[in-house]
Amino acid sequence: MYIGGRWTPSSGGEVFGAINPATTKVIAHLALGTREDAGRAVEAAWAARAVMAQMTVAERARLLLRVADVMEARRESLARVLSEDQGKPYHSEALPEVDVAVNGLRETAGAAKFLESTGVTVADPNKRVWSFRQPRGVYAVVTPWNFPINIPLEYIGPGLAMGNTIAWVPAPTTTLCAVRLMECFVEAGTPPGALNLVTGMGPVVGNEIVKHPLTAAVGFTGSPQTGRHIAREAAGKPLLLELGGNGPTIVLDDADIERASAAIAGASFFNAGQICSATERILAGPAAYEAVIEGLVAAAGRLRMGSPLDPATTLGPLNNADVAAKTDRHIADSLARGAVVLCGGSRATGHGSPLFYQPTVIGQVRPEMEFNIEETFGPVAPVIRANSDEELLAIANNSRYGLVASVWTKDLKRAFYFGEHLRTGIVNVNESSAYWETNIPFGGMSGTQSGLGRLGGRHTLDAMSDLKTVVFDLG
Ligand code: NAD
């Protein structure tokens, strides 16, 4: 752990193993943090508030640029640990994730420098009113394991840029990535206490940092269940919650099916399906249904499963046993209710780990099956057939999730119909649900379980700062 500018073991003296999901071998031992450690991290962040708040925006931006430079210099070693700790293919996914993260830090540094303050027009002729952004103070940041380099930086970059200090708890199954990332911040000269890394179990150290009285606000990406728990524990604090999705993808009869099915397969199988914006259910019109399935099965056949470090590999193992078991359950549920496996359908043997899962396409899926109700997070493309645009929309919207949707059509009017009526934070037209860039406002629709607030570009800078107003009387 890294607390108050020093590397430190757990106060309880215990460690836990980092397991390579492709081999099931322990690749490192990490500090099992206690509530006391988490409390010390928040106190260290509290003590460093003035240092960060007093740094100019230009100085904070330069700090982020130095971190980006250190990360770029360590590009290959960061990608390697990301591949070994998380399971994603080194060449096709881990290197690009490091590149995206470096680029994101640089964009954040640039965007922070160009924030503007506002003069507010009021009725009183003697008043001058000025609104501007200030740091909130200590941020609790809790992050998941699916993009363990990029997602933490989506909070840490803007959080520091706006002058906050941070206590950060990463996911237990990708903690080694977090340690390597923290080393980059140390090397870049981050002031002691500005960023503190607490490793260990979420219900212990994560819970402690979000509910701690010295924590001003919380940034969290993870499951809706943990998000709800955090919202209760942090009641009254500003929250930025990026939660799950169950990406509905609608393929209309007039779509370019070949292009659609290749893109959909990419969004269902990338990172072995472990993306909040993955295509997790495909809703096809009657004339599109068979052709979409054919395209998905062909795309699944082109994937190369194997060691994440092999340059030819495009599909690695799932990250952990829980997500593999959930994928098993969802497939079994659909088969018990009459769906059919068109390819894959179970774990892959012969790769040295039970976490490898065959890319799977399931047909004759019905709205009452788990695939349509609950996020799966595995390499599965379940296809539902529906008869009209209204029926497709109704199935897509009858969901507790509302993160990203995708619709494929050549008809502008139908594209607008779905774009305006799909109940998700983002709708991608003729693009997969997984398309994303760092400055797109990303987040769930209100009233769903997909989260609260928007991440991305200027939006995170606003979300991670307070709006302060000063009124001058000249009378
Ligand atoms: P998770 O909720 O199990 O864990 C996320 C983090 O929360 C981990 O660091 C964990 O240690 C911590 N945690 C667990 N219990 C806690 C508690 N009681 N108090 C505080 N912290 C606690 O989620 P996960 O399995 O790591 O990630 C997968 C989920 O994340 C999926 O639902 C996925 O859709 C979602 N996700 C969303 C986005 C987005 O931007 N919307 C991006 C990536 C992942």
Coordinates of C-alpha atoms and ligand atoms in Angstrom, one line a residue:
M1 CA 0.0 0.0 0.0
Y2 CA 1.1 3.6 -0.4
I3 CA -0.1 5.9 2.3
G4 CA 1.1 9.4 3.2
G5 CA 4.0 9.3 0.7
R6 CA 5.3 5.9 1.9
W7 CA 5.1 2.2 0.9
T8 CA 3.6 0.4 3.8
P9 CA 2.6 -3.2 4.8
S10 CA -0.8 -3.9 6.3
S11 CA -1.2 -3.0 10.0
G12 CA -2.6 -6.5 10.4
G13 CA 0.5 -8.0 8.9
E14 CA -1.5 -10.2 6.5
V15 CA -1.2 -10.6 2.7
F16 CA -3.3 -12.0 -0.1
G17 CA -2.3 -13.6 -3.4
A18 CA -2.5 -12.0 -6.9
I19 CA -3.6 -14.9 -9.2
N20 CA -2.9 -15.0 -12.9
P21 CA -6.3 -16.1 -14.3
A22 CA -4.7 -17.8 -17.3
T23 CA -2.5 -20.1 -15.2
T24 CA -4.2 -19.9 -11.7
K25 CA -0.7 -19.4 -10.3
V26 CA 0.0 -16.8 -7.6
I27 CA 2.2 -14.1 -9.1
A28 CA 2.6 -11.7 -6.1
H29 CA 1.6 -11.2 -2.5
L30 CA -0.2 -8.0 -1.6
A31 CA -1.0 -6.2 1.6
L32 CA -4.4 -7.1 3.1
G33 CA -5.4 -3.7 4.3
T34 CA -7.4 -3.2 7.5
R35 CA -9.9 -0.5 8.5
E36 CA -7.1 1.2 10.4
D37 CA -5.0 1.3 7.2
A38 CA -7.9 2.8 5.2
G39 CA -8.5 5.4 8.0
R40 CA -4.8 6.3 7.8
A41 CA -5.1 6.8 4.1
V42 CA -8.0 9.1 4.4
E43 CA -6.2 11.1 7.2
A44 CA -3.1 11.4 5.0
A45 CA -5.3 12.7 2.1
W46 CA -7.0 15.1 4.6
A47 CA -3.5 16.4 5.7
A48 CA -2.5 16.9 2.0
R49 CA -5.5 19.0 1.0
A50 CA -3.9 22.4 1.3
V51 CA -0.9 21.3 -0.7
M52 CA -3.0 20.2 -3.7
A53 CA -5.5 23.0 -3.4
Q54 CA -2.7 25.6 -3.4
M55 CA -1.0 24.1 -6.5
T56 CA -1.9 26.1 -9.5
V57 CA -3.9 24.4 -12.2
A58 CA -0.8 24.6 -14.5
E59 CA 1.3 22.8 -11.8
R60 CA -1.4 20.0 -11.4
A61 CA -1.6 19.6 -15.2
R62 CA 2.2 19.3 -15.3
L63 CA 2.1 16.6 -12.6
L64 CA -0.4 14.6 -14.7
L65 CA 1.7 15.0 -17.8
R66 CA 4.8 13.7 -15.9
V67 CA 2.7 10.6 -14.8
A68 CA 1.7 10.1 -18.4
D69 CA 5.3 10.3 -19.5
V70 CA 6.4 7.7 -16.9
M71 CA 3.5 5.4 -17.9
E72 CA 4.5 5.8 -21.6
A73 CA 8.1 4.9 -20.7
R74 CA 6.8 1.8 -18.9
R75 CA 4.2 1.0 -21.6
E76 CA 5.3 -2.6 -22.1
S77 CA 5.8 -3.6 -18.5
L78 CA 2.4 -2.0 -17.5
A79 CA 0.7 -3.9 -20.3
R80 CA 2.4 -7.1 -19.3
V81 CA 1.2 -6.9 -15.7
L82 CA -2.3 -5.9 -16.9
S83 CA -2.3 -9.0 -19.1
E84 CA -1.0 -11.3 -16.3
D85 CA -3.1 -9.9 -13.5
Q86 CA -6.4 -9.3 -15.4
G87 CA -6.2 -11.9 -18.2
K88 CA -6.7 -9.7 -21.3
P89 CA -4.6 -10.3 -24.4
Y90 CA -1.4 -8.3 -24.3
H91 CA -1.2 -7.2 -27.9
S92 CA -4.8 -6.6 -28.9
E93 CA -6.1 -5.3 -25.6
A94 CA -3.5 -4.6 -22.8
L95 CA -1.2 -2.3 -24.8
P96 CA -4.2 -0.3 -26.2
E97 CA -5.6 0.1 -22.6
V98 CA -2.3 1.6 -21.4
D99 CA -2.3 3.9 -24.5
V100 CA -5.8 5.0 -23.9
A101 CA -5.0 5.7 -20.2
V102 CA -1.9 7.8 -21.1
N103 CA -3.9 9.7 -23.7
G104 CA -6.7 10.3 -21.1
L105 CA -4.3 11.8 -18.6
R106 CA -2.9 14.1 -21.2
E107 CA -6.4 15.2 -22.3
T108 CA -7.4 15.8 -18.6
A109 CA -4.3 17.9 -18.1
G110 CA -5.2 20.0 -21.1
A111 CA -8.9 20.3 -20.3
A112 CA -8.3 21.4 -16.7
K113 CA -6.2 24.4 -17.9
F114 CA -9.0 25.7 -20.1
L115 CA -11.8 25.6 -17.5
E116 CA -13.6 28.9 -17.3
S117 CA -15.3 30.7 -14.5
T118 CA -18.6 32.6 -14.9
G119 CA -19.9 36.0 -14.2
V120 CA -23.5 35.7 -13.1
T121 CA -25.9 38.5 -14.1
V122 CA -28.1 39.7 -11.3
A123 CA -30.8 42.4 -10.7
D124 CA -28.9 44.3 -8.1
P125 CA -26.8 47.0 -9.9
N126 CA -24.3 47.0 -6.9
K127 CA -23.5 43.4 -7.0
R128 CA -20.9 41.5 -9.0
V129 CA -21.3 37.7 -8.9
W130 CA -18.6 35.2 -9.8
S131 CA -18.9 31.4 -9.9
F132 CA -15.9 29.1 -10.2
R133 CA -14.8 25.6 -9.4
Q134 CA -13.0 24.5 -6.2
P135 CA -11.7 21.2 -5.0
R136 CA -14.1 19.2 -2.9
G137 CA -11.4 17.8 -0.5
V138 CA -10.8 14.1 0.1
Y139 CA -12.2 11.8 -2.5
A140 CA -12.8 8.1 -1.9
V141 CA -12.2 6.3 -5.2
V142 CA -13.2 2.6 -5.6
T143 CA -12.5 0.8 -8.9
P144 CA -13.3 -2.6 -10.6
W145 CA -11.1 -5.2 -12.2
N146 CA -12.2 -5.1 -15.9
F147 CA -10.1 -2.1 -16.9
P148 CA -7.8 -1.8 -13.9
I149 CA -5.4 0.7 -15.5
N150 CA -7.8 3.0 -17.4
I151 CA -10.8 3.2 -15.0
P152 CA -8.8 4.4 -11.9
L153 CA -7.3 7.1 -14.0
E154 CA -10.7 8.3 -15.1
Y155 CA -11.1 9.5 -11.5
I156 CA -7.6 10.0 -10.3
G157 CA -6.6 12.3 -13.2
P158 CA -9.6 14.7 -13.0
G159 CA -9.6 14.4 -9.2
L160 CA -6.0 15.6 -8.8
A161 CA -6.4 18.1 -11.7
M162 CA -9.2 19.8 -9.7
G163 CA -7.0 19.9 -6.6
N164 CA -8.6 17.1 -4.6
T165 CA -6.7 14.5 -2.7
I166 CA -7.6 10.8 -3.0
A167 CA -7.8 7.5 -1.0
W168 CA -8.1 4.8 -3.6
V169 CA -9.2 1.2 -3.2
P170 CA -8.7 -1.0 -6.3
A171 CA -10.4 -4.4 -7.0
P172 CA -8.7 -7.3 -5.1
T173 CA -8.3 -9.4 -8.3
T174 CA -6.3 -6.7 -10.1
T175 CA -4.3 -5.1 -7.2
L176 CA -0.9 -5.8 -8.8
C177 CA -1.9 -3.4 -11.7
A178 CA -2.8 -0.8 -9.1
V179 CA 0.6 -1.1 -7.4
R180 CA 2.4 -0.7 -10.7
L181 CA 0.2 2.3 -11.5
M182 CA 0.8 3.9 -8.1
E183 CA 4.6 3.5 -8.8
C184 CA 4.2 5.8 -11.8
F185 CA 2.6 8.5 -9.6
V186 CA 5.4 8.2 -7.1
E187 CA 8.1 8.4 -9.8
A188 CA 6.4 11.5 -11.2
G189 CA 6.7 13.3 -7.9
T190 CA 3.1 13.3 -6.7
P191 CA 3.0 15.2 -3.4
P192 CA 2.8 12.9 -0.3
G193 CA -0.8 12.2 0.7
A194 CA -2.2 13.5 -2.6
L195 CA -2.9 9.9 -3.8
N196 CA -3.1 7.0 -1.3
L197 CA -3.4 3.4 -2.4
V198 CA -5.2 1.0 0.1
T199 CA -5.2 -2.6 -1.0
G200 CA -7.5 -5.3 0.4
M201 CA -11.1 -6.4 0.4
G202 CA -13.8 -3.9 -0.7
P203 CA -16.2 -4.6 2.1
V204 CA -13.4 -3.7 4.6
V205 CA -11.1 -1.0 3.2
G206 CA -13.6 0.2 0.5
N207 CA -16.4 0.5 3.0
E208 CA -14.1 2.4 5.4
I209 CA -12.9 5.1 2.9
V210 CA -16.4 5.8 1.5
K211 CA -18.1 6.2 5.0
H212 CA -15.1 8.0 6.7
P213 CA -16.2 11.4 8.1
L214 CA -13.2 13.1 6.5
T215 CA -14.1 11.9 3.0
A216 CA -15.9 14.6 1.1
A217 CA -17.1 12.7 -2.0
V218 CA -17.0 9.3 -3.7
G219 CA -16.2 8.1 -7.2
F220 CA -17.1 4.5 -7.8
T221 CA -17.2 2.1 -10.8
G222 CA -18.5 -1.4 -10.2
S223 CA -21.6 -3.4 -9.8
P224 CA -25.1 -1.9 -9.0
Q225 CA -25.2 -3.9 -5.8
T226 CA -22.0 -2.4 -4.4
G227 CA -23.0 1.0 -5.8
R228 CA -26.3 0.9 -3.8
H229 CA -24.4 -0.2 -0.7
I230 CA -21.9 2.7 -1.2
A231 CA -24.7 5.2 -1.7
R232 CA -26.2 4.3 1.6
E233 CA -22.9 4.3 3.5
A234 CA -21.9 7.7 1.9
A235 CA -25.3 9.2 2.3
G236 CA -25.1 13.0 1.9
K237 CA -21.8 13.0 0.0
P238 CA -21.6 13.9 -3.7
L239 CA -21.5 10.6 -5.7
L240 CA -20.2 9.7 -9.1
L241 CA -21.4 6.1 -9.7
E242 CA -20.7 4.2 -12.9
L243 CA -22.5 0.9 -12.6
G244 CA -23.5 -2.0 -14.7
G245 CA -25.1 -2.3 -18.1
N246 CA -27.0 -4.8 -20.1
G247 CA -26.4 -3.2 -23.5
P248 CA -29.4 -3.9 -25.8
T249 CA -28.4 -3.9 -29.4
I250 CA -31.2 -3.6 -32.0
V251 CA -30.7 -4.9 -35.5
L252 CA -33.4 -3.7 -37.9
D253 CA -34.3 -5.5 -41.1
D254 CA -32.8 -2.7 -43.3
A255 CA -29.4 -2.7 -41.5
D256 CA -26.0 -3.6 -43.1
I257 CA -26.1 -7.0 -41.4
E258 CA -22.5 -8.0 -42.2
R259 CA -21.1 -4.8 -40.7
A260 CA -23.5 -5.0 -37.8
S261 CA -22.7 -8.6 -36.8
A262 CA -18.9 -8.1 -37.0
A263 CA -19.2 -5.0 -34.8
I264 CA -21.6 -6.7 -32.4
A265 CA -19.3 -9.7 -32.0
G266 CA -16.5 -7.3 -31.2
A267 CA -18.6 -5.8 -28.4
S268 CA -19.8 -9.1 -27.1
F269 CA -16.3 -10.8 -27.0
F270 CA -13.8 -8.0 -26.4
N271 CA -12.2 -8.4 -22.9
A272 CA -14.1 -11.7 -22.8
G273 CA -17.4 -9.8 -22.5
Q274 CA -16.3 -8.1 -19.3
I275 CA -17.2 -4.5 -20.2
C276 CA -20.1 -2.5 -18.8
S277 CA -20.9 -1.4 -22.3
A278 CA -20.6 -4.9 -23.8
T279 CA -23.3 -6.0 -26.2
E280 CA -25.1 -8.4 -23.8
R281 CA -28.4 -8.9 -25.7
I282 CA -29.1 -8.6 -29.4
L283 CA -32.7 -7.9 -30.4
A284 CA -33.2 -8.6 -34.1
G285 CA -36.1 -8.0 -36.5
P286 CA -37.6 -11.1 -38.2
A287 CA -35.7 -10.7 -41.5
A288 CA -32.4 -9.8 -39.7
Y289 CA -32.4 -12.6 -37.1
E290 CA -30.9 -15.5 -39.1
A291 CA -28.3 -13.4 -40.9
V292 CA -27.2 -11.8 -37.6
I293 CA -26.7 -15.2 -36.0
E294 CA -24.7 -16.4 -39.0
G295 CA -22.4 -13.4 -38.8
L296 CA -22.0 -13.7 -35.0
V297 CA -21.1 -17.5 -35.3
A298 CA -18.6 -16.7 -38.1
A299 CA -17.0 -13.9 -36.0
A300 CA -16.8 -16.2 -32.9
G301 CA -15.0 -18.8 -35.1
R302 CA -12.3 -16.2 -36.0
L303 CA -11.3 -15.6 -32.4
R304 CA -8.1 -17.2 -31.2
M305 CA -8.2 -18.3 -27.6
G306 CA -5.0 -18.8 -25.7
S307 CA -2.3 -17.4 -23.5
P308 CA -2.9 -13.7 -23.1
L309 CA 0.8 -13.1 -23.8
D310 CA 0.8 -14.9 -27.2
P311 CA 0.6 -12.3 -30.0
A312 CA -2.0 -14.3 -31.9
T313 CA -4.4 -14.5 -28.9
T314 CA -7.6 -12.4 -29.2
L315 CA -9.6 -14.0 -26.4
G316 CA -8.1 -14.6 -22.9
P317 CA -9.6 -16.1 -19.8
L318 CA -12.3 -14.5 -17.6
N319 CA -10.8 -12.6 -14.6
N320 CA -12.3 -14.6 -11.7
A321 CA -14.3 -17.6 -10.7
D322 CA -17.4 -15.6 -9.8
V323 CA -17.8 -14.1 -13.2
A324 CA -17.3 -17.5 -14.8
A325 CA -20.0 -19.1 -12.5
K326 CA -22.4 -16.3 -13.5
T327 CA -21.9 -17.0 -17.2
D328 CA -22.5 -20.8 -16.5
R329 CA -25.7 -19.9 -14.7
H330 CA -27.1 -17.6 -17.4
I331 CA -26.4 -20.2 -20.2
A332 CA -28.0 -23.0 -18.1
D333 CA -31.0 -20.8 -17.4
S334 CA -31.6 -20.1 -21.1
L335 CA -31.1 -23.7 -22.2
A336 CA -33.6 -24.9 -19.5
R337 CA -36.2 -22.5 -20.9
G338 CA -35.8 -23.5 -24.6
A339 CA -32.9 -21.4 -26.0
V340 CA -30.3 -23.1 -28.3
V341 CA -26.5 -23.0 -28.3
L342 CA -25.3 -22.1 -31.8
C343 CA -21.6 -22.1 -30.9
G344 CA -19.6 -22.4 -27.6
G345 CA -21.8 -22.8 -24.6
S346 CA -19.4 -23.8 -21.9
R347 CA -15.9 -23.3 -20.5
A348 CA -13.0 -24.2 -22.8
T349 CA -10.7 -27.0 -21.7
G350 CA -7.0 -27.6 -22.4
H351 CA -5.8 -24.1 -21.7
G352 CA -4.5 -24.6 -18.2
S353 CA -7.1 -22.7 -16.3
P354 CA -10.9 -23.2 -15.7
L355 CA -11.5 -19.5 -16.5
F356 CA -11.2 -19.8 -20.2
Y357 CA -14.7 -19.6 -21.8
Q358 CA -15.7 -20.4 -25.3
P359 CA -17.1 -17.5 -27.3
T360 CA -20.8 -18.3 -27.3
V361 CA -23.8 -17.5 -29.5
I362 CA -27.2 -18.4 -28.2
G363 CA -30.4 -18.3 -30.3
Q364 CA -34.2 -18.4 -29.5
V365 CA -33.5 -16.3 -26.4
R366 CA -36.7 -14.9 -24.8
P367 CA -37.2 -11.7 -22.8
E368 CA -37.9 -13.7 -19.6
M369 CA -34.5 -15.3 -19.6
E370 CA -31.6 -14.1 -17.3
F371 CA -29.7 -12.8 -20.4
N372 CA -32.3 -10.2 -20.9
I373 CA -32.8 -9.4 -17.2
E374 CA -29.3 -9.4 -15.7
E375 CA -25.8 -8.4 -16.8
T376 CA -23.8 -11.5 -17.8
F377 CA -20.2 -10.2 -18.1
G378 CA -19.0 -13.2 -20.1
P379 CA -18.2 -13.8 -23.8
V380 CA -21.8 -14.5 -24.8
A381 CA -24.0 -13.1 -27.6
P382 CA -27.6 -14.0 -26.9
V383 CA -30.1 -13.2 -29.7
I384 CA -33.8 -12.4 -29.3
R385 CA -36.2 -12.2 -32.2
A386 CA -39.0 -9.6 -32.2
N387 CA -41.6 -8.6 -34.8
S388 CA -41.9 -4.8 -34.9
D389 CA -40.0 -1.7 -33.9
E390 CA -42.4 -1.2 -31.0
E391 CA -41.8 -4.7 -29.7
L392 CA -38.0 -4.3 -30.1
L393 CA -38.1 -1.0 -28.1
A394 CA -40.4 -2.4 -25.4
I395 CA -38.1 -5.4 -24.8
A396 CA -35.0 -3.2 -24.8
N397 CA -36.5 -0.7 -22.4
N398 CA -38.0 -3.3 -20.0
S399 CA -34.7 -3.4 -18.1
R400 CA -33.4 -2.4 -14.7
Y401 CA -30.2 -1.2 -16.6
G402 CA -29.8 1.9 -18.8
L403 CA -26.1 2.4 -19.8
V404 CA -25.4 2.1 -23.5
A405 CA -27.6 0.8 -26.3
S406 CA -26.9 0.3 -30.0
V407 CA -29.2 0.4 -33.0
W408 CA -28.5 -0.7 -36.6
T409 CA -30.6 0.8 -39.5
K410 CA -30.2 2.7 -42.7
D411 CA -33.4 4.6 -42.1
L412 CA -32.9 8.0 -40.4
K413 CA -36.4 8.1 -39.0
R414 CA -36.1 4.8 -37.3
A415 CA -32.6 5.7 -36.0
F416 CA -34.2 8.8 -34.4
Y417 CA -37.1 6.8 -33.0
F418 CA -34.7 4.5 -31.1
G419 CA -32.2 7.2 -30.4
E420 CA -34.9 9.3 -28.6
H421 CA -36.8 6.5 -26.9
L422 CA -34.2 4.0 -25.7
R423 CA -33.8 4.4 -22.0
T424 CA -30.0 4.5 -21.8
G425 CA -27.5 7.2 -21.2
I426 CA -25.9 6.7 -24.6
V427 CA -27.3 5.3 -27.9
N428 CA -24.9 4.4 -30.7
V429 CA -26.4 4.3 -34.2
N430 CA -24.6 2.0 -36.6
E431 CA -21.9 1.6 -34.1
S432 CA -21.6 -1.1 -31.4
S433 CA -22.5 -0.4 -27.8
A434 CA -18.8 -0.7 -26.8
Y435 CA -17.6 2.4 -28.9
W436 CA -16.2 4.9 -26.4
E437 CA -13.7 7.8 -26.3
T438 CA -12.3 9.5 -23.3
N439 CA -14.3 12.8 -23.7
I440 CA -17.8 11.3 -24.4
P441 CA -20.2 11.9 -21.5
F442 CA -20.6 8.4 -20.2
G443 CA -23.1 7.2 -17.6
G444 CA -26.4 5.6 -16.8
M445 CA -29.9 6.9 -17.2
S446 CA -31.8 8.1 -14.1
G447 CA -34.2 5.6 -12.7
T448 CA -32.1 2.7 -13.7
Q449 CA -29.3 0.8 -11.9
S450 CA -26.6 1.9 -14.2
G451 CA -25.3 4.8 -12.1
L452 CA -25.4 8.5 -11.3
G453 CA -23.6 11.3 -13.1
R454 CA -21.4 11.5 -16.1
L455 CA -17.7 10.6 -16.6
G456 CA -15.6 11.8 -19.5
G457 CA -13.7 14.9 -20.4
R458 CA -15.0 18.2 -19.0
H459 CA -17.9 16.3 -17.3
T460 CA -15.6 14.6 -14.8
L461 CA -13.8 17.8 -14.0
D462 CA -17.2 19.4 -13.1
A463 CA -18.4 16.3 -11.2
M464 CA -15.2 16.2 -9.1
S465 CA -15.3 19.8 -8.0
D466 CA -17.6 22.2 -6.1
L467 CA -19.2 25.2 -7.7
K468 CA -18.3 28.2 -5.5
T469 CA -19.9 31.5 -5.9
V470 CA -18.6 34.8 -4.5
V471 CA -20.8 37.9 -4.4
F472 CA -19.1 41.4 -4.3
D473 CA -21.1 44.4 -3.2
L474 CA -19.8 47.6 -4.7
G475 CA -22.5 49.9 -3.2
Ligands
NAD1 P1 -17.9 -4.9 -7.6 O1 -19.0 -4.0 -7.3 O2 -17.9 -6.3 -7.1 O3 -16.5 -4.3 -7.1 C1 -16.1 -3.0 -7.5 C2 -15.2 -2.5 -6.4 O4 -15.9 -2.3 -5.2 C3 -14.0 -3.4 -6.0 O5 -12.9 -2.6 -5.8 C4 -14.5 -4.0 -4.7 O6 -13.4 -4.4 -3.9 C5 -15.2 -2.8 -4.1 N1 -16.2 -3.2 -3.1 C6 -16.9 -4.4 -3.0 N2 -17.7 -4.3 -1.9 C7 -17.6 -3.1 -1.4 C8 -18.2 -2.5 -0.3 N3 -19.1 -3.1 0.5 N4 -17.9 -1.2 0.0 C9 -16.9 -0.5 -0.8 N5 -16.3 -1.1 -1.8 C10 -16.7 -2.4 -2.1 O7 -17.7 -4.9 -9.2 P2 -16.7 -5.6 -10.1 O8 -17.1 -7.1 -10.2 O9 -15.3 -5.3 -9.7 O10 -16.9 -4.9 -11.5 C11 -17.8 -5.3 -12.4 C12 -19.0 -4.4 -12.4 O11 -18.6 -3.1 -12.7 C13 -20.0 -4.7 -13.5 O12 -21.3 -4.6 -13.0 C14 -19.7 -3.7 -14.6 O13 -20.8 -3.4 -15.4 C15 -19.4 -2.5 -13.7 N6 -18.6 -1.5 -14.5 C16 -19.2 -0.3 -14.9 C17 -18.5 0.6 -15.6 C18 -19.1 1.9 -16.0 O14 -18.4 2.8 -16.4 N7 -20.4 2.1 -15.9 C19 -17.2 0.3 -16.1 C20 -16.7 -0.9 -15.7 C21 -17.4 -1.8 -14.9

